[in-house]
Coordinates of C-alpha atoms and ligand atoms in Angstrom, one line a residue:
M1 CA 48.5 -4.7 -53.0
H2 CA 45.8 -3.0 -55.3
T3 CA 46.2 0.2 -56.8
N4 CA 43.5 2.9 -56.4
R5 CA 41.9 2.9 -59.6
L6 CA 39.2 5.3 -60.5
G7 CA 37.9 5.3 -63.6
V8 CA 37.3 4.5 -67.0
V9 CA 37.9 1.0 -68.8
L10 CA 37.4 0.3 -72.3
S11 CA 36.6 -3.1 -74.0
R12 CA 35.7 -5.8 -72.0
L13 CA 33.3 -6.1 -69.1
L14 CA 33.1 -9.6 -67.7
V15 CA 30.1 -10.2 -65.3
S16 CA 30.5 -13.5 -63.8
V17 CA 27.3 -15.3 -62.9
T18 CA 28.9 -17.9 -60.8
R19 CA 28.2 -17.9 -57.2
A20 CA 32.0 -18.6 -56.5
S21 CA 33.2 -17.2 -53.1
V22 CA 33.8 -13.4 -53.5
S23 CA 37.1 -11.8 -52.9
S24 CA 36.5 -9.4 -49.8
T25 CA 39.8 -7.7 -50.2
L26 CA 39.1 -4.1 -50.0
F27 CA 41.9 -1.8 -51.5
S28 CA 43.5 0.6 -49.2
G29 CA 44.8 4.2 -49.4
A30 CA 43.0 7.0 -50.3
S31 CA 44.9 8.5 -53.2
N32 CA 42.4 10.0 -55.3
S33 CA 44.3 10.3 -58.9
L34 CA 42.0 9.7 -61.6
E35 CA 43.4 6.7 -63.7
V36 CA 42.2 6.0 -67.1
I37 CA 42.7 2.7 -68.4
R38 CA 42.2 2.3 -72.0
N39 CA 41.4 -1.0 -73.8
G40 CA 41.1 -2.9 -70.4
S41 CA 38.7 -5.1 -68.8
V42 CA 36.6 -5.4 -65.3
L43 CA 35.7 -8.6 -64.1
V44 CA 32.7 -8.8 -61.9
T45 CA 32.1 -11.4 -59.5
D46 CA 28.6 -11.7 -57.8
D47 CA 28.3 -8.0 -56.3
R48 CA 31.9 -7.2 -56.4
I49 CA 34.8 -6.2 -58.8
T50 CA 37.4 -8.6 -58.7
S51 CA 39.8 -7.4 -61.2
V52 CA 40.9 -4.6 -63.4
Y53 CA 43.5 -4.9 -65.9
A54 CA 44.9 -3.6 -69.2
G55 CA 44.1 -5.7 -72.1
T56 CA 41.9 -9.1 -72.1
S57 CA 44.4 -11.4 -70.3
P58 CA 43.8 -11.0 -66.4
P59 CA 46.9 -11.0 -64.4
S60 CA 47.9 -14.3 -62.6
P61 CA 46.2 -15.4 -60.2
V62 CA 43.1 -14.1 -61.4
S63 CA 41.0 -16.6 -63.9
V64 CA 37.9 -15.9 -65.8
P65 CA 35.5 -18.4 -64.9
S66 CA 34.4 -20.3 -68.2
D67 CA 30.9 -19.4 -67.5
V68 CA 31.3 -15.8 -67.4
E69 CA 29.2 -13.3 -69.5
E70 CA 31.7 -11.3 -71.8
V71 CA 30.2 -7.8 -72.6
D72 CA 32.0 -5.9 -75.4
V73 CA 32.3 -2.4 -74.5
T74 CA 34.9 -1.3 -77.2
N75 CA 34.4 2.1 -78.0
K76 CA 32.2 2.7 -74.8
I77 CA 33.2 4.4 -71.9
V78 CA 32.7 2.6 -68.6
T79 CA 32.7 4.6 -65.3
P80 CA 31.7 4.1 -61.7
G81 CA 28.2 5.0 -60.9
F82 CA 27.3 8.2 -59.7
V83 CA 26.7 8.9 -56.1
D84 CA 23.8 11.1 -55.0
T85 CA 24.2 12.3 -51.4
H86 CA 20.8 14.4 -50.9
H87 CA 17.5 13.5 -52.5
H88 CA 14.0 13.3 -51.2
G89 CA 12.3 10.5 -53.0
W90 CA 8.8 10.7 -51.8
Q91 CA 8.6 13.7 -53.9
T92 CA 8.6 12.4 -57.2
A93 CA 5.0 12.6 -57.1
Y94 CA 5.0 16.4 -57.3
K95 CA 7.0 16.4 -60.8
T96 CA 6.4 19.6 -62.5
I97 CA 4.3 21.4 -60.3
G98 CA 7.1 23.4 -58.6
S99 CA 8.6 24.7 -61.7
N100 CA 8.5 28.3 -60.7
A101 CA 8.7 27.9 -56.7
S102 CA 10.7 29.9 -54.8
L103 CA 11.8 28.3 -51.3
V104 CA 9.2 30.1 -49.4
D105 CA 6.6 28.5 -52.1
Y106 CA 8.3 25.4 -51.5
F107 CA 8.0 25.5 -47.5
N108 CA 4.1 26.8 -47.9
R109 CA 3.2 23.9 -50.5
F110 CA 5.3 21.0 -50.9
G111 CA 7.8 20.8 -47.9
E112 CA 7.4 17.9 -45.4
F113 CA 5.5 19.8 -42.9
L114 CA 3.0 21.6 -45.3
T115 CA 2.4 18.2 -47.0
A116 CA 1.7 16.4 -43.6
Q117 CA -0.8 19.0 -42.7
F118 CA -2.7 19.6 -45.8
Y119 CA -2.1 16.5 -48.0
P120 CA -0.3 13.6 -46.2
F121 CA 0.9 11.0 -48.6
D122 CA -0.5 7.4 -47.5
R123 CA 1.9 4.3 -47.6
D124 CA 1.6 3.2 -51.1
E125 CA 1.9 6.9 -52.1
V126 CA 5.3 7.3 -50.5
Y127 CA 6.1 4.0 -51.7
Y128 CA 5.6 4.3 -55.4
S129 CA 6.7 7.9 -55.5
Q130 CA 10.1 6.8 -53.9
V131 CA 10.6 4.0 -56.1
A132 CA 9.6 5.7 -59.1
G133 CA 12.1 8.3 -58.1
L134 CA 14.9 5.4 -57.4
Y135 CA 14.3 4.1 -61.0
E136 CA 14.7 7.5 -62.4
A137 CA 18.0 8.0 -60.6
L138 CA 19.0 4.4 -61.7
N139 CA 18.2 5.2 -65.4
A140 CA 20.7 8.4 -65.2
G141 CA 23.6 6.3 -63.8
V142 CA 23.0 6.9 -60.4
T143 CA 23.8 3.7 -58.3
T144 CA 23.8 5.1 -54.6
T145 CA 21.4 7.4 -53.4
L146 CA 21.4 8.7 -49.8
D147 CA 17.7 9.5 -49.2
H148 CA 16.9 12.2 -47.0
A149 CA 13.6 10.7 -45.9
H150 CA 11.3 13.2 -44.4
H151 CA 8.3 11.5 -45.4
T152 CA 7.4 10.8 -41.9
F153 CA 3.9 11.6 -41.8
S154 CA 2.9 8.4 -39.9
N155 CA 4.0 5.1 -38.9
S156 CA 2.9 3.7 -41.9
T157 CA 4.8 6.1 -44.4
S158 CA 7.9 5.4 -42.3
G159 CA 8.6 2.0 -43.0
S160 CA 7.6 0.4 -39.5
K161 CA 7.3 -3.7 -39.9
P162 CA 5.1 -5.1 -39.5
P163 CA 3.5 -2.2 -41.6
S164 CA 0.9 -0.5 -39.9
T165 CA -2.6 0.3 -42.2
A166 CA -3.2 3.4 -39.9
A167 CA -4.2 6.5 -42.0
P168 CA -1.7 9.2 -42.2
A169 CA -1.5 11.9 -39.4
S170 CA 0.0 15.1 -39.3
N171 CA 0.8 14.8 -35.5
Y172 CA 3.5 11.9 -35.7
T173 CA 5.8 13.0 -32.6
I174 CA 9.6 12.8 -32.2
Q175 CA 8.9 10.1 -29.6
E176 CA 6.6 7.9 -31.9
Q177 CA 9.3 8.4 -34.4
F178 CA 12.3 7.3 -32.1
V179 CA 10.4 4.2 -31.2
N180 CA 9.5 3.5 -34.7
H181 CA 13.1 3.8 -35.9
R182 CA 14.3 1.3 -32.9
A183 CA 11.8 -1.0 -34.3
I184 CA 13.0 -0.9 -37.8
A185 CA 16.8 -1.1 -36.5
S186 CA 15.8 -4.3 -34.6
N187 CA 13.7 -5.9 -37.2
A188 CA 17.0 -5.9 -39.2
L189 CA 14.4 -4.6 -41.7
Y190 CA 17.2 -4.1 -44.4
S191 CA 19.6 -6.8 -43.7
G192 CA 20.7 -8.7 -46.7
T193 CA 19.7 -5.5 -48.8
P194 CA 22.1 -3.0 -50.4
T195 CA 20.0 -0.4 -48.0
T196 CA 21.4 0.7 -44.6
L197 CA 19.4 2.6 -42.1
G198 CA 20.4 6.5 -41.5
I199 CA 19.2 9.2 -39.3
V200 CA 18.1 12.6 -40.6
Y201 CA 17.3 15.4 -38.2
G202 CA 16.8 19.1 -39.0
S203 CA 17.1 20.9 -35.7
F204 CA 20.8 21.1 -34.5
G205 CA 20.8 24.8 -34.8
P206 CA 20.0 27.4 -34.1
N207 CA 18.4 26.8 -30.7
P208 CA 18.6 23.0 -30.6
N209 CA 16.3 20.9 -28.0
T210 CA 19.4 19.3 -26.4
S211 CA 17.3 16.3 -25.2
I212 CA 16.4 15.3 -28.6
V213 CA 19.7 15.8 -29.8
S214 CA 21.3 13.6 -27.3
T215 CA 18.5 10.8 -27.9
I216 CA 19.5 11.2 -31.5
L217 CA 23.2 10.4 -30.5
D218 CA 22.0 7.4 -28.4
L219 CA 19.9 6.2 -31.4
I220 CA 23.1 6.4 -33.7
R221 CA 24.9 4.2 -31.7
E222 CA 22.3 1.8 -31.0
S223 CA 21.1 1.2 -34.6
N224 CA 24.6 1.5 -36.0
A225 CA 23.1 4.4 -38.1
S226 CA 25.2 4.6 -41.6
V227 CA 24.8 8.4 -41.7
L228 CA 23.4 11.3 -39.8
T229 CA 22.3 14.3 -42.3
T230 CA 20.7 17.6 -42.1
H231 CA 19.8 20.5 -44.1
S232 CA 21.8 23.9 -44.1
V233 CA 20.3 27.0 -45.7
Q234 CA 22.3 30.1 -44.5
G235 CA 21.9 33.4 -44.8
P236 CA 18.5 35.2 -44.0
F237 CA 16.9 31.7 -44.2
G238 CA 18.6 31.0 -40.9
I239 CA 18.4 26.9 -41.1
T240 CA 21.9 26.9 -40.0
N241 CA 22.7 23.3 -38.7
S242 CA 26.0 24.4 -39.2
P243 CA 29.3 23.2 -37.9
E244 CA 29.5 25.9 -35.7
D245 CA 26.1 24.8 -34.3
F246 CA 27.6 21.2 -33.7
S247 CA 30.5 22.8 -31.7
A248 CA 28.0 25.0 -29.7
L249 CA 26.5 21.5 -28.8
G250 CA 29.8 20.1 -27.7
L251 CA 29.9 17.9 -30.6
F252 CA 32.6 19.5 -32.5
D253 CA 35.6 21.4 -31.4
S254 CA 35.4 25.2 -30.5
L255 CA 37.6 27.5 -32.4
P256 CA 38.7 31.2 -31.6
P257 CA 36.3 33.4 -33.0
T258 CA 39.0 34.7 -35.5
T259 CA 39.4 31.6 -37.4
P260 CA 38.6 32.4 -41.0
L261 CA 36.0 29.7 -42.6
P262 CA 35.4 28.2 -39.1
H263 CA 32.7 26.0 -40.8
A264 CA 35.1 24.6 -43.6
Q265 CA 37.9 24.2 -40.7
L266 CA 35.5 22.3 -38.4
L267 CA 34.5 20.0 -41.3
R268 CA 38.1 19.0 -42.1
Q269 CA 39.2 18.7 -38.5
H270 CA 36.4 16.3 -37.6
N271 CA 36.3 14.5 -41.3
H272 CA 32.3 15.5 -41.8
T273 CA 31.1 16.6 -45.4
I274 CA 28.6 18.6 -47.1
S275 CA 26.5 17.6 -50.0
I276 CA 26.3 20.3 -52.6
T277 CA 23.1 20.5 -54.5
P278 CA 23.7 23.0 -57.5
E279 CA 20.6 23.2 -59.0
S280 CA 18.5 23.5 -56.1
E281 CA 20.8 26.3 -54.7
M282 CA 20.2 28.0 -57.8
H283 CA 16.6 27.4 -58.3
Y284 CA 15.6 28.6 -54.7
G285 CA 18.3 31.0 -54.1
H286 CA 20.0 29.1 -51.2
T287 CA 23.1 31.0 -49.6
N288 CA 26.0 28.6 -49.1
P289 CA 28.7 30.8 -50.5
T290 CA 31.7 29.4 -49.6
S291 CA 31.0 25.3 -50.5
H292 CA 33.5 25.6 -53.5
L293 CA 36.1 26.1 -50.8
I294 CA 35.8 22.8 -49.1
Q295 CA 35.1 20.5 -52.1
D296 CA 37.6 18.0 -50.6
F297 CA 35.0 17.2 -48.0
A298 CA 32.0 17.6 -50.3
S299 CA 29.8 15.3 -52.7
I300 CA 27.0 15.9 -55.2
G301 CA 23.5 15.8 -54.5
V302 CA 20.2 16.6 -56.0
D303 CA 17.6 17.6 -53.1
T304 CA 13.8 18.4 -54.3
H305 CA 14.1 16.7 -57.8
F306 CA 10.4 17.1 -58.5
T307 CA 11.3 21.1 -59.3
F308 CA 14.4 20.2 -61.7
S309 CA 16.7 17.6 -63.2
T310 CA 17.3 14.5 -61.0
D311 CA 20.9 13.2 -62.5
I312 CA 23.8 13.8 -60.7
L313 CA 25.6 14.4 -64.5
T314 CA 23.4 17.4 -65.0
Q315 CA 24.0 18.5 -61.2
T316 CA 27.7 18.3 -61.5
R317 CA 28.0 20.2 -64.8
L318 CA 26.1 23.0 -63.4
W319 CA 28.1 22.7 -60.3
L320 CA 31.6 22.9 -62.3
Q321 CA 30.5 25.7 -64.7
S322 CA 29.2 27.9 -61.5
V323 CA 32.3 27.4 -59.9
R324 CA 34.4 28.4 -63.0
R325 CA 32.0 31.5 -63.1
L326 CA 32.3 32.4 -59.6
L327 CA 36.1 32.4 -59.4
Y328 CA 36.6 33.9 -63.2
S329 CA 34.5 36.9 -61.9
Q330 CA 37.0 37.4 -59.0
V331 CA 39.4 38.0 -61.6
L332 CA 37.4 40.0 -63.8
D333 CA 36.3 42.0 -60.9
R334 CA 39.9 43.3 -60.6
W335 CA 39.7 44.1 -64.5
E336 CA 42.1 41.5 -65.1
V337 CA 42.0 38.5 -68.0
P338 CA 41.7 35.1 -66.3
V339 CA 44.5 32.9 -67.6
N340 CA 43.9 29.4 -66.2
S341 CA 40.7 27.6 -65.7
P342 CA 39.6 27.4 -61.9
M343 CA 38.0 23.9 -62.1
S344 CA 38.8 20.7 -64.0
A345 CA 36.5 17.9 -65.4
N346 CA 38.4 15.4 -63.5
Q347 CA 37.7 17.3 -60.3
A348 CA 34.1 17.5 -61.2
F349 CA 33.9 13.6 -62.0
L350 CA 35.7 12.7 -58.6
L351 CA 33.1 14.7 -56.5
A352 CA 30.3 13.1 -58.3
T353 CA 31.7 9.4 -57.6
R354 CA 34.6 8.9 -55.5
N355 CA 34.0 11.8 -52.9
G356 CA 30.2 10.4 -52.6
G357 CA 31.5 7.1 -51.7
L358 CA 33.9 8.6 -48.9
S359 CA 31.3 11.1 -47.9
L360 CA 29.4 7.7 -46.8
R361 CA 32.3 6.2 -45.2
R362 CA 32.2 3.8 -48.0
E363 CA 35.4 2.9 -49.4
D364 CA 34.0 0.5 -51.8
L365 CA 31.5 2.9 -53.6
G366 CA 32.2 5.3 -56.6
V367 CA 35.4 3.7 -57.9
I368 CA 36.2 1.0 -60.0
A369 CA 38.7 -1.2 -58.2
P370 CA 39.2 -5.0 -57.1
G371 CA 37.1 -5.1 -53.9
A372 CA 34.5 -2.2 -54.9
K373 CA 30.9 -2.7 -55.3
A374 CA 30.3 -3.7 -59.0
D375 CA 28.2 -0.6 -59.5
L376 CA 29.1 0.6 -63.2
V377 CA 27.7 2.8 -65.9
I378 CA 28.3 2.0 -69.8
W379 CA 28.3 5.0 -71.7
D380 CA 27.6 5.2 -75.5
G381 CA 30.7 6.7 -76.9
A382 CA 29.2 6.6 -80.3
S383 CA 26.2 8.8 -79.7
P384 CA 26.2 11.9 -81.7
D385 CA 27.3 14.2 -78.4
M386 CA 30.1 11.7 -77.6
L387 CA 31.6 10.9 -80.8
G388 CA 35.1 11.9 -81.5
W389 CA 36.1 11.9 -77.8
R390 CA 39.5 11.6 -76.6
D391 CA 39.3 12.4 -73.0
P392 CA 36.6 10.0 -71.5
V393 CA 36.1 12.0 -68.3
A394 CA 35.4 15.4 -70.5
A395 CA 33.2 13.2 -72.5
V396 CA 31.2 12.3 -69.7
I397 CA 31.2 15.4 -67.7
L398 CA 30.8 17.9 -70.4
H399 CA 29.4 16.3 -73.4
A400 CA 27.2 13.4 -72.6
N401 CA 23.7 13.2 -71.4
V402 CA 21.4 10.7 -69.7
G403 CA 20.3 9.3 -72.9
D404 CA 24.1 8.0 -73.4
V405 CA 23.4 5.7 -70.6
E406 CA 23.6 2.6 -72.1
G407 CA 23.8 0.3 -69.2
V408 CA 23.8 0.3 -65.5
L409 CA 25.0 -2.3 -62.9
V410 CA 24.0 -2.5 -59.2
D411 CA 25.8 -5.0 -57.2
G412 CA 26.7 -6.5 -60.3
K413 CA 23.1 -6.8 -61.2
W414 CA 21.9 -5.4 -64.7
K415 CA 19.4 -2.7 -63.8
K416 CA 19.7 -1.1 -67.3
R417 CA 20.7 -2.4 -70.3
D418 CA 20.3 -1.5 -74.1
R419 CA 18.9 1.7 -72.6
K420 CA 16.0 0.2 -71.1
I421 CA 15.3 -0.5 -67.3
V422 CA 15.4 -4.3 -67.0
D423 CA 13.9 -5.0 -63.5
D424 CA 10.6 -6.9 -63.8
K425 CA 9.1 -4.5 -61.5
Y426 CA 9.3 -1.5 -63.3
G427 CA 6.2 -2.1 -65.2
E428 CA 4.2 -1.9 -62.4
V429 CA 5.7 0.9 -60.7
R430 CA 5.1 3.0 -63.6
E431 CA 1.5 2.2 -63.7
R432 CA 1.0 2.8 -59.8
F433 CA 3.2 5.8 -59.7
L434 CA 1.2 7.6 -62.5
E435 CA -2.0 6.9 -60.5
V436 CA -0.5 8.3 -57.5
A437 CA 1.2 11.0 -59.0
R438 CA -2.2 12.1 -60.5
W439 CA -4.1 11.8 -57.4
I440 CA -1.5 13.9 -55.4
Q441 CA -0.9 16.3 -57.9
E442 CA -4.6 17.1 -58.2
R443 CA -4.9 17.3 -54.1
V444 CA -2.2 20.0 -54.3
I445 CA -4.0 22.0 -57.1
A446 CA -7.4 21.6 -55.5
K447 CA -5.9 23.2 -52.1
G448 CA -5.1 26.2 -54.4
E449 CA -1.8 27.9 -55.0
G450 CA -2.2 30.6 -52.5
I451 CA -2.0 28.6 -49.4
G452 CA 0.3 29.8 -46.6
L453 CA 1.5 32.6 -48.8
P454 CA 3.3 35.3 -46.7
Q455 CA 1.0 37.8 -45.4
E456 CA 1.4 41.8 -45.2
G457 CA 4.1 42.3 -42.3
E458 CA 4.8 38.6 -41.6
R459 CA 8.6 37.6 -41.2
F460 CA 10.2 34.3 -42.1
Q461 CA 10.5 31.8 -39.5
S462 CA 14.3 33.2 -39.0
G463 CA 12.9 36.6 -38.3
F464 CA 14.1 38.3 -41.4
E465 CA 11.6 40.0 -43.9
F466 CA 10.3 38.8 -47.1
G467 CA 11.1 40.5 -50.4
N468 CA 10.4 40.3 -53.7
T469 CA 13.0 39.5 -56.7
S470 CA 13.0 41.4 -59.9
V471 CA 11.1 39.3 -62.8
V472 CA 12.5 39.1 -66.1
D473 CA 10.7 38.4 -69.2
V474 CA 11.6 37.1 -72.5
V475 CA 8.8 38.5 -74.6
P476 CA 7.8 42.3 -75.4
H477 CA 6.6 43.9 -72.3
D478 CA 2.9 43.9 -71.6
E479 CA 2.1 47.4 -69.6
A480 CA -1.2 45.5 -68.3
D481 CA 0.7 42.6 -66.7
D482 CA 2.4 43.9 -63.8
R483 CA 4.1 40.8 -63.1
Y484 CA 6.9 41.3 -65.5
G485 CA 9.0 44.0 -67.1
G486 CA 11.4 44.7 -64.1
L487 CA 14.4 43.5 -66.2
F488 CA 13.0 43.9 -69.5
L489 CA 14.8 46.9 -71.4
Ligands
NAG501 C1 43.2 0.1 -78.3 O1 42.6 -1.0 -79.1 C2 42.3 -0.4 -80.5 C3 41.9 -1.4 -81.7 O2 42.1 -2.3 -80.9 C4 44.1 0.2 -80.9 O3 43.8 0.9 -82.5 C5 44.4 1.3 -80.1 O4 45.7 1.6 -80.4 C6 44.5 0.9 -78.7 N1 44.6 1.7 -77.8 C7 45.6 1.6 -76.6 C8 45.9 2.9 -75.9 O5 46.2 0.5 -76.5
NAG502 C1 4.9 29.4 -63.6 O1 4.6 30.8 -63.4 C2 3.7 31.3 -64.8 C3 3.6 32.7 -64.8 O2 2.9 33.2 -63.6 C4 2.4 30.4 -64.7 O3 1.6 30.7 -65.8 C5 2.7 29.1 -64.5 O4 1.3 28.6 -64.4 C6 3.6 28.9 -63.5 N1 3.8 27.5 -63.4 C7 3.8 26.6 -62.3 C8 4.2 25.2 -62.4 O5 3.5 27.5 -61.3
NAG503 C1 -2.6 18.0 -35.0 O1 -2.4 18.9 -33.8 C2 -2.9 20.0 -34.1 C3 -2.7 20.8 -32.8 O2 -2.4 20.1 -31.7 C4 -4.5 20.0 -34.2 O3 -5.0 21.3 -34.7 C5 -4.6 19.1 -35.5 O4 -6.0 19.0 -35.8 C6 -3.8 17.7 -35.4 N1 -4.0 17.0 -36.7 C7 -4.3 16.0 -36.9 C8 -4.2 15.2 -38.1 O5 -4.8 15.3 -35.9
NAG504 C1 3.9 3.0 -34.6 O1 5.1 2.0 -34.4 C2 5.6 1.7 -33.2 C3 6.7 1.0 -33.2 O2 6.5 0.0 -34.4 C4 4.4 0.9 -32.2 O3 5.1 0.9 -31.0 C5 3.0 1.8 -32.4 O4 2.0 1.4 -31.5 C6 2.9 2.3 -33.4 N1 1.7 3.5 -33.8 C7 1.0 3.2 -34.4 C8 -0.2 4.5 -34.4 O5 0.5 2.5 -35.1
NAG505 C1 12.8 19.1 -26.0 O1 11.6 18.1 -26.7 C2 11.0 17.3 -25.9 C3 10.5 16.1 -26.4 O2 9.7 16.6 -27.2 C4 9.9 18.1 -24.8 O3 9.4 17.4 -23.9 C5 10.8 19.1 -24.0 O4 9.7 20.6 -23.7 C6 11.7 20.0 -25.1 N1 12.5 21.1 -24.5 C7 12.7 22.3 -24.7 C8 13.4 23.1 -24.0 O5 11.6 22.8 -25.7
NAG506 C1 25.1 -2.7 -34.0 O1 26.5 -3.1 -34.0 C2 26.8 -3.9 -33.0 C3 28.5 -4.3 -33.1 O2 28.6 -4.6 -34.5 C4 26.1 -5.4 -32.8 O3 26.2 -6.1 -31.6 C5 24.6 -4.8 -32.7 O4 23.6 -5.9 -32.7 C6 24.3 -3.6 -33.6 N1 22.9 -3.3 -33.6 C7 21.8 -3.2 -34.7 C8 20.7 -2.5 -33.9 O5 22.3 -3.3 -35.6
NAG507 C1 37.8 10.4 -43.2 O1 36.9 9.6 -43.8 C2 37.1 9.0 -45.0 C3 36.0 8.2 -45.3 O2 35.9 7.0 -44.6 C4 38.6 8.0 -44.9 O3 38.8 7.4 -45.8 C5 39.4 8.8 -44.1 O4 40.7 8.0 -43.8 C6 39.3 9.7 -42.7 N1 40.3 10.6 -42.4 C7 40.6 10.7 -41.4 C8 41.6 11.7 -40.9 O5 40.0 10.1 -40.5
NAG508 C1 5.7 40.8 -53.3 O1 5.0 41.1 -54.8 C2 3.6 41.0 -54.3 C3 3.0 41.3 -55.7 O2 3.3 42.5 -56.5 C4 2.9 41.9 -53.3 O3 1.5 41.7 -53.4 C5 3.5 41.6 -52.1 O4 3.1 42.0 -51.0 C6 5.1 41.7 -52.0 N1 5.7 41.2 -50.9 C7 6.5 41.7 -50.2 C8 7.2 41.1 -49.5 O5 7.2 42.9 -50.5
ZN509 ZN1 16.7 18.4 -49.1

């Protein structure tokens, strides 16, 4: 009976503080049209949206409780919170110290294995880094984060309960991790919280260890893991973890070798999705050249947010414009003049909200509709950059910035209000995070920039050779400085 409303509501936001029983009706159907409601209202009861309607009078039989808190959002824009489907929260403490890092530098200085070997974080370091990163995301209107938590340096940094105080060690075996995962699942560590437990594994292919894969499949069933996630970096990086690797393991169908775009075909066939991390893929030069062709089975993520922006808004804008550039260039390469635009702002908006929810198998995330989680973002429609908007989706996707995020609700609770994070804990987190980040950054810098740089004749783990890029300069070329000049005319 409910329409599948996505999007954008003006005028009233009603947050009920009663503890009345919550409607558990979820909308059904997956029509992904984007409906903009102007001058409407959203009624929130506890952690759920209970009604969405035009005007100020709710449709019968909905009634607005008398003790409801009414928030005037006239001229503002209300959207579902963004969903980030790929993030490594523990790395917040590395902020800005990888601004020029290539992926090889990243693996050699900041990745989970190098960190474990040279400067493993202890439990507090992981905790404050992680939490500060989550506040950073919340501040930017991200209300759901899939954390690809590879800070598994030891029991103590992996969330075991009761917490171990053991010093971090770099030889935390996969068997120990299995035991720990089972303990976390059976202790129901996250029950009653908005957090669910998932599984991260990075070696489904090439050359998977089938006994480990089979244990992971058992673990997924045993612990009711909400998600299984992995990294895929193609081309000479060779970290494939691809749908074809899943076929080779017998987990996906096999397709005839002549199938065009077999990875996209397999994802569609098995209803699995990719998380596109646009800024990471540009920053490091990942090659995933066909992601734009499977956006119906995709969502947006961030990846190593210490090297660039954390907010899904920026990621989505970068992605939208890079898809436009790519598809325009195919026409330009034929010496034709493009007539239409390849991707719309509405499509980008859906990718950053609804598609993220569906990727996580959560019909109740990334959408404003009765039964959905009350994860909402209120945008200041009157800021200098948004002022004058007619299309609220374009206003958000192409004109807004994080500074325009005036309010954020998660599970119906205010997390940001009047542009300030309102969580009591944030002050302490900020202090402790700063201490932790300073200390971690000093450790990394003391270890030196040169650690593990590829030696003459060495090859990448995939077997392919290393190569240098041309380097551009934006100031006049100094002959004495051979770092620069390659592309400077
Ligand atoms: C919304 O409300 C404003 C002022 O209350 C009014 O001017 C405008 O026409 C309304 N828009 C719609 C679509 O109802
Ligand atoms: C980035 O590269 C420039 C030029 O080599 C260097 O001066 C700067 O320190 C580097 N920054 C980081 C964070 O590595
Ligand atoms: C981990 O194991 C390697 C090789 O087995 C060893 O060289 C290293 O010292 C160990 N590290 C720690 C922290 O135990
Ligand atoms: C790690 O955690 C598991 C399960 O919680 C426990 O059995 C094991 O003894 C712990 N190991 C260490 C070194 O604390
Ligand atoms: C697979 O992993 C298990 C557990 O770590 C290990 O004992 C086994 O030797 C591995 N098998 C292969 C073929 O590497
Ligand atoms: C997984 O779900 C099943 C069925 O819903 C339940 O019986 C079981 O206790 C759950 N296991 C865990 C570890 O949550
Ligand atoms: C694929 O998964 C989505 C998200 O859970 C769901 O809405 C959809 O019905 C699924 N499609 C199929 C064909 O199973
Ligand atoms: C890349 O350039 C540096 C500096 O010129 C040089 O030392 C290094 O050998 C080059 N690496 C490769 C793989 O060409
Ligand atoms: Zn990642």
